[in-house]
XYZ file of C-alpha atoms in Angstrom:
169
model
C 311.024 120.974 67.827
C 310.220 117.919 65.356
C 312.827 115.334 66.294
C 310.997 115.625 70.338
C 307.904 115.348 68.881
C 309.224 112.465 66.505
C 310.895 110.499 69.328
C 307.810 110.999 71.905
C 305.555 109.984 68.903
C 307.127 106.948 68.053
C 307.460 106.180 72.302
C 303.768 106.595 72.627
C 303.347 104.304 69.255
C 305.852 100.779 71.068
C 304.368 101.261 74.182
C 300.408 100.730 72.378
C 302.022 98.182 70.109
C 303.183 96.490 73.810
C 299.829 96.502 74.987
C 298.210 95.124 71.949
C 299.850 92.602 71.586
C 299.600 91.668 75.740
C 296.121 92.185 75.277
C 295.673 89.704 72.608
C 297.960 87.695 74.648
C 296.179 88.371 77.670
C 292.931 87.636 75.765
C 294.692 84.280 73.409
C 295.435 82.049 76.362
C 291.744 83.075 78.011
C 289.977 82.404 75.434
C 292.092 78.849 74.936
C 293.745 77.249 78.297
C 297.724 78.364 75.546
C 299.002 81.099 74.262
C 300.363 81.342 70.545
C 303.093 82.602 70.256
C 304.918 85.561 70.255
C 306.216 86.081 66.770
C 310.299 88.852 67.436
C 309.936 92.947 66.694
C 313.146 94.112 65.671
C 313.222 96.062 69.046
C 312.585 93.085 71.418
C 315.687 92.022 73.742
C 316.200 89.690 75.385
C 316.374 90.809 79.308
C 319.454 88.414 80.049
C 321.774 89.289 77.184
C 320.794 92.349 75.571
C 320.920 91.191 71.524
C 318.386 91.785 69.914
C 316.027 88.438 69.041
C 314.687 88.542 65.858
C 318.312 87.949 64.359
C 318.202 84.308 66.257
C 314.843 83.073 65.513
C 316.425 79.525 64.776
C 317.097 79.679 68.494
C 314.304 81.880 70.077
C 313.305 80.494 73.233
C 309.952 82.048 75.356
C 308.012 83.059 78.468
C 304.767 83.717 78.073
C 302.711 84.998 81.680
C 298.941 84.611 82.455
C 298.675 88.248 82.124
C 299.821 88.056 78.775
C 303.284 89.489 78.576
C 305.931 88.140 77.655
C 310.425 87.518 77.680
C 312.015 86.337 74.517
C 315.021 85.418 74.341
C 318.353 84.315 71.666
C 318.533 80.945 73.040
C 317.153 78.265 75.356
C 320.214 79.194 77.461
C 319.581 82.315 78.384
C 315.662 81.993 79.188
C 316.948 78.930 81.646
C 318.934 81.894 83.640
C 316.084 83.639 83.310
C 314.275 80.937 84.945
C 316.861 80.083 87.609
C 316.993 83.124 88.636
C 314.185 85.167 87.504
C 313.789 88.573 90.367
C 316.982 89.554 88.793
C 315.495 90.192 86.025
C 311.329 91.098 86.829
C 311.960 91.534 90.010
C 307.559 91.801 89.423
C 306.820 87.695 88.235
C 307.472 85.186 90.220
C 307.497 81.347 88.199
C 304.335 80.459 89.296
C 303.139 83.865 87.330
C 304.800 81.915 83.790
C 301.379 80.149 81.262
C 303.853 78.620 78.995
C 307.610 78.279 78.746
C 307.941 77.893 74.569
C 311.987 76.952 72.718
C 312.029 76.375 68.495
C 313.157 73.038 68.090
C 316.028 72.636 66.099
C 314.959 71.082 63.372
C 311.475 72.369 62.528
C 312.038 75.964 63.316
C 308.038 76.023 65.022
C 307.269 76.729 68.774
C 307.328 73.586 70.422
C 305.966 73.368 74.451
C 309.686 74.047 76.428
C 308.929 71.841 79.529
C 308.443 68.540 77.302
C 310.871 68.952 75.148
C 313.993 67.279 74.839
C 316.803 69.007 75.542
C 320.857 68.300 73.772
C 323.843 69.400 75.496
C 327.404 68.870 73.731
C 326.667 69.229 70.456
C 329.628 70.708 67.558
C 326.420 73.623 67.408
C 326.340 76.695 68.555
C 324.085 79.155 69.497
C 324.083 82.798 69.721
C 325.652 82.743 72.945
C 328.080 80.098 72.760
C 327.554 76.713 74.103
C 324.275 75.985 74.061
C 320.783 73.018 74.611
C 319.713 72.051 70.683
C 316.150 71.774 72.052
C 313.552 68.808 70.018
C 310.271 68.736 70.497
C 310.779 64.423 69.758
C 312.999 62.717 70.922
C 314.090 60.540 68.268
C 314.713 63.560 66.449
C 317.480 64.644 69.603
C 318.574 61.485 69.450
C 319.015 60.826 65.506
C 320.406 64.845 66.021
C 323.529 63.700 68.866
C 324.989 61.389 66.420
C 325.369 63.709 63.921
C 326.598 66.655 66.226
C 328.054 65.000 68.646
C 325.833 65.641 71.807
C 327.086 64.125 74.908
C 324.187 64.328 77.138
C 319.967 64.234 76.115
C 318.707 66.270 78.688
C 314.618 66.849 79.276
C 312.881 70.666 81.087
C 313.320 68.769 84.753
C 316.594 67.630 84.591
C 318.148 71.497 83.787
C 319.993 73.213 86.283
C 321.831 76.460 87.206
C 325.027 73.630 87.368
C 324.276 72.736 84.373
C 323.939 76.307 82.168
C 327.246 77.735 83.817
C 328.322 74.281 82.896
C 328.201 75.737 79.588
C 328.955 79.503 80.177
């Protein structure tokens, strides 16, 4: 009996936590026009591969919706898979529902605007899911990384296509 009660209470607390975070993100969007990046918890999973994302803070990527809900990813590659096939992973959302996309700058380890980031592909640095797009806030940092880590290409958000992502798998 007490195990069942504990499980119910744990489930309610998790729902409460998610609701509070969604409300706070929504309020942040309303007041500032910009969402604060989410800090991954131990229970947050990538909707693409199912990995726990808190284990990989150096590669964390996130999509924050206008309503304050969000999706967290273990790397930019899975974030783009989600982005290119959003209906598969979240049938209730459209690309137009996305308010912000954040990726983690490889050198600074800080969230940066994913739509304005520079991405290095084909380097000798691997992410949690293998070959990865390595994001940077600054072009100069991305170019330095390319030299140091045998990067093949430097691209922007709009240059990433499903074929680019397939080439990384």
